[in-house]
GROMACS .gro file of N, CA and C in nm:
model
  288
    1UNK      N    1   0.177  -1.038   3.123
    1UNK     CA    2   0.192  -0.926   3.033
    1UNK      C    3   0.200  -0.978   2.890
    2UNK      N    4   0.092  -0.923   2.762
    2UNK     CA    5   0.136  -0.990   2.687
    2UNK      C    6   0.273  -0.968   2.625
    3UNK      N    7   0.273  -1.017   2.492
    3UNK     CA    8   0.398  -1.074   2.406
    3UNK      C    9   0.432  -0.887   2.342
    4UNK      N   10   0.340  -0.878   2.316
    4UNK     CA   11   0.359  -0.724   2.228
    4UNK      C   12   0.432  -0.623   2.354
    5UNK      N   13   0.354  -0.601   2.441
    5UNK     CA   14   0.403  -0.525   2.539
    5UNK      C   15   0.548  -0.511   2.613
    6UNK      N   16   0.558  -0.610   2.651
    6UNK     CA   17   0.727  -0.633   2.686
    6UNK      C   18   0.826  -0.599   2.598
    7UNK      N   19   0.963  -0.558   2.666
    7UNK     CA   20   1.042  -0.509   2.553
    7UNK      C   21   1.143  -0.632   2.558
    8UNK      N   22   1.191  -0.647   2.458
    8UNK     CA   23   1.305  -0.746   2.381
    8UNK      C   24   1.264  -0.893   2.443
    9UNK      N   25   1.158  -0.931   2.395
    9UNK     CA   26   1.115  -1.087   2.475
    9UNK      C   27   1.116  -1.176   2.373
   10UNK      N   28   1.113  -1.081   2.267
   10UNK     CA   29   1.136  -1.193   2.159
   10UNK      C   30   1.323  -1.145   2.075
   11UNK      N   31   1.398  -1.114   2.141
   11UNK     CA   32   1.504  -1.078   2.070
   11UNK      C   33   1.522  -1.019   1.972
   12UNK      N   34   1.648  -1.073   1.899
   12UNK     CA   35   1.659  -0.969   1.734
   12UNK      C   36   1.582  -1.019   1.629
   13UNK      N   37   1.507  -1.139   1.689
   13UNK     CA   38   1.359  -1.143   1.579
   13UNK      C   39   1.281  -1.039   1.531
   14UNK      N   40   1.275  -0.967   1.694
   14UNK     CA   41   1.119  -0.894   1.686
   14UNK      C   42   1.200  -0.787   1.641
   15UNK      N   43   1.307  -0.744   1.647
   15UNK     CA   44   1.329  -0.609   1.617
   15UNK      C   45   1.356  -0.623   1.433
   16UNK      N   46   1.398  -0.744   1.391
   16UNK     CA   47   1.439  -0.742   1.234
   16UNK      C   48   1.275  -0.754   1.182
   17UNK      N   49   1.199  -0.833   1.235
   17UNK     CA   50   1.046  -0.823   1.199
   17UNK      C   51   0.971  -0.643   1.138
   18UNK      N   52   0.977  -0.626   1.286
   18UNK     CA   53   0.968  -0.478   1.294
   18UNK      C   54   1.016  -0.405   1.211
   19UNK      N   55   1.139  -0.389   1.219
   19UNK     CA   56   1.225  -0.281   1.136
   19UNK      C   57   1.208  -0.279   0.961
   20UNK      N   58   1.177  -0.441   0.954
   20UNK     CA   59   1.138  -0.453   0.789
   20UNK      C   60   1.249  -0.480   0.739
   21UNK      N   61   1.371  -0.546   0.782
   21UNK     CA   62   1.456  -0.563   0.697
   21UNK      C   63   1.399  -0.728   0.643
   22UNK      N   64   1.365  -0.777   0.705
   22UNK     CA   65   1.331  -0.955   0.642
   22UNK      C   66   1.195  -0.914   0.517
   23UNK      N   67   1.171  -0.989   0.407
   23UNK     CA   68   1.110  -0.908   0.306
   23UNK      C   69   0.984  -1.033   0.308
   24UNK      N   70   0.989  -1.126   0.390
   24UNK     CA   71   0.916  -1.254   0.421
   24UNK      C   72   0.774  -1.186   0.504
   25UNK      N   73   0.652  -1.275   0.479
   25UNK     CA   74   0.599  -1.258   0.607
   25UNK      C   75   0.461  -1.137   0.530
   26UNK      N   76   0.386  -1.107   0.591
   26UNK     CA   77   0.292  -0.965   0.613
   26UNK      C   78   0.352  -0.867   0.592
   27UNK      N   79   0.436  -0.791   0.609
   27UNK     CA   80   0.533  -0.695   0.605
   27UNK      C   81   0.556  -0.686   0.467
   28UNK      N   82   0.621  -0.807   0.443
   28UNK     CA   83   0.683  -0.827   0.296
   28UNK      C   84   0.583  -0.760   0.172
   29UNK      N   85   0.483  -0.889   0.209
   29UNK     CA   86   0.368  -0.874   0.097
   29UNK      C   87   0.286  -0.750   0.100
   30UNK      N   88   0.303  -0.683   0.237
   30UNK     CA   89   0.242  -0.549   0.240
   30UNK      C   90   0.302  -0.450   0.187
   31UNK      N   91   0.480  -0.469   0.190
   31UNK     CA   92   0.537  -0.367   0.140
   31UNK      C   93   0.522  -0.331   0.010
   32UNK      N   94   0.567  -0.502  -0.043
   32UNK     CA   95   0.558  -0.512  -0.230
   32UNK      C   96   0.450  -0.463  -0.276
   33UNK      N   97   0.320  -0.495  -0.255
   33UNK     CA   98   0.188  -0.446  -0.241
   33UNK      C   99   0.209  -0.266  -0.253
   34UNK      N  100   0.245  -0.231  -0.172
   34UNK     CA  101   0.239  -0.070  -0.181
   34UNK      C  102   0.344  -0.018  -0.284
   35UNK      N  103   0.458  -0.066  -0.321
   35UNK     CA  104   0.530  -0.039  -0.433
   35UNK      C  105   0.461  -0.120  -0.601
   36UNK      N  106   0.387  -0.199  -0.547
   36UNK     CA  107   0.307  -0.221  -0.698
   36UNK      C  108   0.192  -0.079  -0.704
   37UNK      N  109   0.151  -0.051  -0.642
   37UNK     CA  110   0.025   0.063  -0.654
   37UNK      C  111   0.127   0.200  -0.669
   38UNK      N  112   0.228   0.194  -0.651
   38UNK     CA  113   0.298   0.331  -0.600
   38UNK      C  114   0.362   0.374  -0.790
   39UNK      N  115   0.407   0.213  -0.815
   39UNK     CA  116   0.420   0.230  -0.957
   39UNK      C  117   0.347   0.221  -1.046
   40UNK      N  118   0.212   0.167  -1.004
   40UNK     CA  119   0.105   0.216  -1.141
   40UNK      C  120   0.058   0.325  -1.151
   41UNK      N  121   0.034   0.425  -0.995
   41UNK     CA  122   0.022   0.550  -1.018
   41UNK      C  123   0.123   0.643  -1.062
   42UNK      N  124   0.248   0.579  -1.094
   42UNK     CA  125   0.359   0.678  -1.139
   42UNK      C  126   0.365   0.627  -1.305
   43UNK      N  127   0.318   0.523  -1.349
   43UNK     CA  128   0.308   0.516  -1.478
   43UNK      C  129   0.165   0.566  -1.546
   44UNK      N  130   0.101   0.552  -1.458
   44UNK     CA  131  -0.066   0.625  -1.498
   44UNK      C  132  -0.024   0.788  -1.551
   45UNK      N  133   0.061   0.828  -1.422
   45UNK     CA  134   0.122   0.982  -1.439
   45UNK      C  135   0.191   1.076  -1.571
   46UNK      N  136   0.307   0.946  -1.583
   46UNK     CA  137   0.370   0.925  -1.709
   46UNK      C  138   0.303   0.984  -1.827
   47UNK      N  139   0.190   0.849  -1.843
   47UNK     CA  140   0.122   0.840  -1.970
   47UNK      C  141   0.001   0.982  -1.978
   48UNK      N  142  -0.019   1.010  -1.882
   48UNK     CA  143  -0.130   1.114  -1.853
   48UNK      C  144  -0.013   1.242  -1.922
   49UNK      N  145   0.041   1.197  -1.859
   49UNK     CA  146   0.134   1.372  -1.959
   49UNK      C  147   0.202   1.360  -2.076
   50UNK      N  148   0.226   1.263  -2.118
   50UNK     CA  149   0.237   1.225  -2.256
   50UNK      C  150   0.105   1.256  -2.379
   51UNK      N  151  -0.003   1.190  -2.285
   51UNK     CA  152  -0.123   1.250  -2.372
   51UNK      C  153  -0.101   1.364  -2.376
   52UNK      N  154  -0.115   1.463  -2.251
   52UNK     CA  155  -0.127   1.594  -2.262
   52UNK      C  156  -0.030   1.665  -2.357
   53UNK      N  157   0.081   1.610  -2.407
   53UNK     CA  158   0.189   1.663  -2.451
   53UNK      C  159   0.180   1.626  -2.606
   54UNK      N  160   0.022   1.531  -2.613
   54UNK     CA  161  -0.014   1.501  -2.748
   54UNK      C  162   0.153   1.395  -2.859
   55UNK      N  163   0.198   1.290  -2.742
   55UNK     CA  164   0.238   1.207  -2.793
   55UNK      C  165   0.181   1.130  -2.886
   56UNK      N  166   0.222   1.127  -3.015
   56UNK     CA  167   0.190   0.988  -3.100
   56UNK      C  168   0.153   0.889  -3.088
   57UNK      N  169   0.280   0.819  -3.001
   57UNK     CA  170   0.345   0.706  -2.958
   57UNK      C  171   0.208   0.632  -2.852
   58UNK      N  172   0.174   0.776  -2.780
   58UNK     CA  173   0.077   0.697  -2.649
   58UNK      C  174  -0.088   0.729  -2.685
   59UNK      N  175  -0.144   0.653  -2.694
   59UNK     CA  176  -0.322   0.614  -2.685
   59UNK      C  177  -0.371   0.676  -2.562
   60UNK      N  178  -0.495   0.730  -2.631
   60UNK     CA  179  -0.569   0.824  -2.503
   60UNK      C  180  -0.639   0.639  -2.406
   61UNK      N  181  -0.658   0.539  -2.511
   61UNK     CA  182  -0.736   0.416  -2.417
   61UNK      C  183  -0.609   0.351  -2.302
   62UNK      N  184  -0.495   0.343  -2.360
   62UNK     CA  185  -0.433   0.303  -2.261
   62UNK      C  186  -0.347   0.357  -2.181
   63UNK      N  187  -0.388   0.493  -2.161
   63UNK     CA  188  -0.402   0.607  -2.076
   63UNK      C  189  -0.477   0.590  -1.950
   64UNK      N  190  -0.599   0.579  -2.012
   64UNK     CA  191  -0.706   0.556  -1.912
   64UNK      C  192  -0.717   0.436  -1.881
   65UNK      N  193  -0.719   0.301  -1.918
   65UNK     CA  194  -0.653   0.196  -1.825
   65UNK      C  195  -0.541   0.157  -1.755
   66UNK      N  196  -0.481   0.259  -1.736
   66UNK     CA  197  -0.344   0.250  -1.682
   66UNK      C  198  -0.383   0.371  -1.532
   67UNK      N  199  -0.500   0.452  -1.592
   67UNK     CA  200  -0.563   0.559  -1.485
   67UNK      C  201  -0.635   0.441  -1.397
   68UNK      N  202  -0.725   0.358  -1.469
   68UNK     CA  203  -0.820   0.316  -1.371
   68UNK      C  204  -0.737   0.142  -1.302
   69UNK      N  205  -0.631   0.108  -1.384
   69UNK     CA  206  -0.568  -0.021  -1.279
   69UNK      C  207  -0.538   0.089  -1.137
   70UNK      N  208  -0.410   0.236  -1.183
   70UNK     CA  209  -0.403   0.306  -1.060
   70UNK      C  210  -0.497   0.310  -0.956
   71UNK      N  211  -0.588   0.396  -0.992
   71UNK     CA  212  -0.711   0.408  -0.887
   71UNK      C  213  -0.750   0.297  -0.803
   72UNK      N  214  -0.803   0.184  -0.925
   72UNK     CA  215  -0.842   0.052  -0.843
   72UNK      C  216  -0.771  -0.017  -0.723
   73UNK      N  217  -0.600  -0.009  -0.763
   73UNK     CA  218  -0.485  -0.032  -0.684
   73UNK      C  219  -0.535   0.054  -0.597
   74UNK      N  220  -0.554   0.190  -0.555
   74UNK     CA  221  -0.556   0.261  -0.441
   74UNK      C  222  -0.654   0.239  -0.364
   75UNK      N  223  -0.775   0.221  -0.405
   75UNK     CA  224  -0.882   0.179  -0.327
   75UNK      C  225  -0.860   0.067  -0.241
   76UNK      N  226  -0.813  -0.035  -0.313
   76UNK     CA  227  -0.781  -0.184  -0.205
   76UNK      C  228  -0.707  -0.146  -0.102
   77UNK      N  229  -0.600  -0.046  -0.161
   77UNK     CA  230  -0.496  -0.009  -0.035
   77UNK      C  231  -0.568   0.023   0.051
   78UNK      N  232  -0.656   0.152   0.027
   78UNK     CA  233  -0.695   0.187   0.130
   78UNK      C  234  -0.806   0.107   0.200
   79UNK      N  235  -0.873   0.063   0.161
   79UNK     CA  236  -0.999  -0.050   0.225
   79UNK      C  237  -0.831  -0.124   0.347
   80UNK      N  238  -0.757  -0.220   0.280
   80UNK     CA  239  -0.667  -0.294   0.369
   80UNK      C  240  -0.631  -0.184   0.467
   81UNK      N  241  -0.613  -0.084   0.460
   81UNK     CA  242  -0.572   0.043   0.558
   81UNK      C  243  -0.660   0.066   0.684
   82UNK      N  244  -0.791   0.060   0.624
   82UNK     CA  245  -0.900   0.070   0.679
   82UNK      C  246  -0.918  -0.014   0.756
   83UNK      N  247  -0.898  -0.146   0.675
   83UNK     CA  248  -0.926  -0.244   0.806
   83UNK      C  249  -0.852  -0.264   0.904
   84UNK      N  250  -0.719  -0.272   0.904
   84UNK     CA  251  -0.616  -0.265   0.941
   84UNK      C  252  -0.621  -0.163   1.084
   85UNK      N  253  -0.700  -0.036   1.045
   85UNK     CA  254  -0.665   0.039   1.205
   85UNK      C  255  -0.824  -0.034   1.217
   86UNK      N  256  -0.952  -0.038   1.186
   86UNK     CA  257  -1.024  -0.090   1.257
   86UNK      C  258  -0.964  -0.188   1.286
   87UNK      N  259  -0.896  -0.344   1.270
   87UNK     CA  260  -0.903  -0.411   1.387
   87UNK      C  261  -0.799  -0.372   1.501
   88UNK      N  262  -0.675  -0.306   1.449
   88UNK     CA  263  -0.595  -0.270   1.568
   88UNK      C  264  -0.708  -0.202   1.673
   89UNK      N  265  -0.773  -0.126   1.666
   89UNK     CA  266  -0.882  -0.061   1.743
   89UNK      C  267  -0.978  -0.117   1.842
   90UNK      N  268  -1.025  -0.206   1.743
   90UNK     CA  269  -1.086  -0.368   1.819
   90UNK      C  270  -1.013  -0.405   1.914
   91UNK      N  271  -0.875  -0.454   1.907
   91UNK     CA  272  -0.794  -0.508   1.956
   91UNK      C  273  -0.723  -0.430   2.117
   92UNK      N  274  -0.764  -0.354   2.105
   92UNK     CA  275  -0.702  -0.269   2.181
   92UNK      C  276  -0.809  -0.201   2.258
   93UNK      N  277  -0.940  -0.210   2.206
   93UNK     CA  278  -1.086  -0.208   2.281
   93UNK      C  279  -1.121  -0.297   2.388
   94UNK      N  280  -1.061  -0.427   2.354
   94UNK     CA  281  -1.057  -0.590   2.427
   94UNK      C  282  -1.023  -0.528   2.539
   95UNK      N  283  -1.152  -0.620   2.644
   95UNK     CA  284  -1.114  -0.576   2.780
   95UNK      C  285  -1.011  -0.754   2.780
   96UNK      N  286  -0.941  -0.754   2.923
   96UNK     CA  287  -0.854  -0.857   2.917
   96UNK      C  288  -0.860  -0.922   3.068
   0.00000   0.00000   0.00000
């Protein structure tokens, strides 16, 4: 039976793995990863209504580079997303 399937075969490893409390690892870098994109689209947001609100202070150019780091950030996410259930899919297609 494999390793994934069985329950508690790997102890309070697999469950602190899992659960996401260890910040190490795939998990980690996936999480940080989604809180870097999560905050450029909330500063893209920011500045987008600041223009609209015809701030001084804020530039319509770094408005829109702060729009398009957002976006760009989201696309990778999602491509890694993408791949991510395609190979689980693969994986789980595997005859054994």
């Amino acid at each position: 039976m494999p390793v994934a399937v069985r329950p508690n075969i790997l102890g309070s490893q697999s469950q602190t793995s899992v659960g996401g409390t260890q910040s190490g690892g795939f998990s980690g870098a996936l999480k940080s990863a989604l809180n870097s994109v999560s905050a450029a689209q909330n500063e893209a947001t920011r500045l987008q209504r600041e223009v609209q609100l015809e701030n001084p202070q804020v530039s319509l150019e770094e408005t829109m580079v702060a729009i398009q780091k957002a976006q760009i950030g989201f696309q990778a996410t999602l491509h890694v997303r993408n791949r991510m259930v395609q190979a689980y899919t693969d994986i789980m297609n595997m005859q054994v």
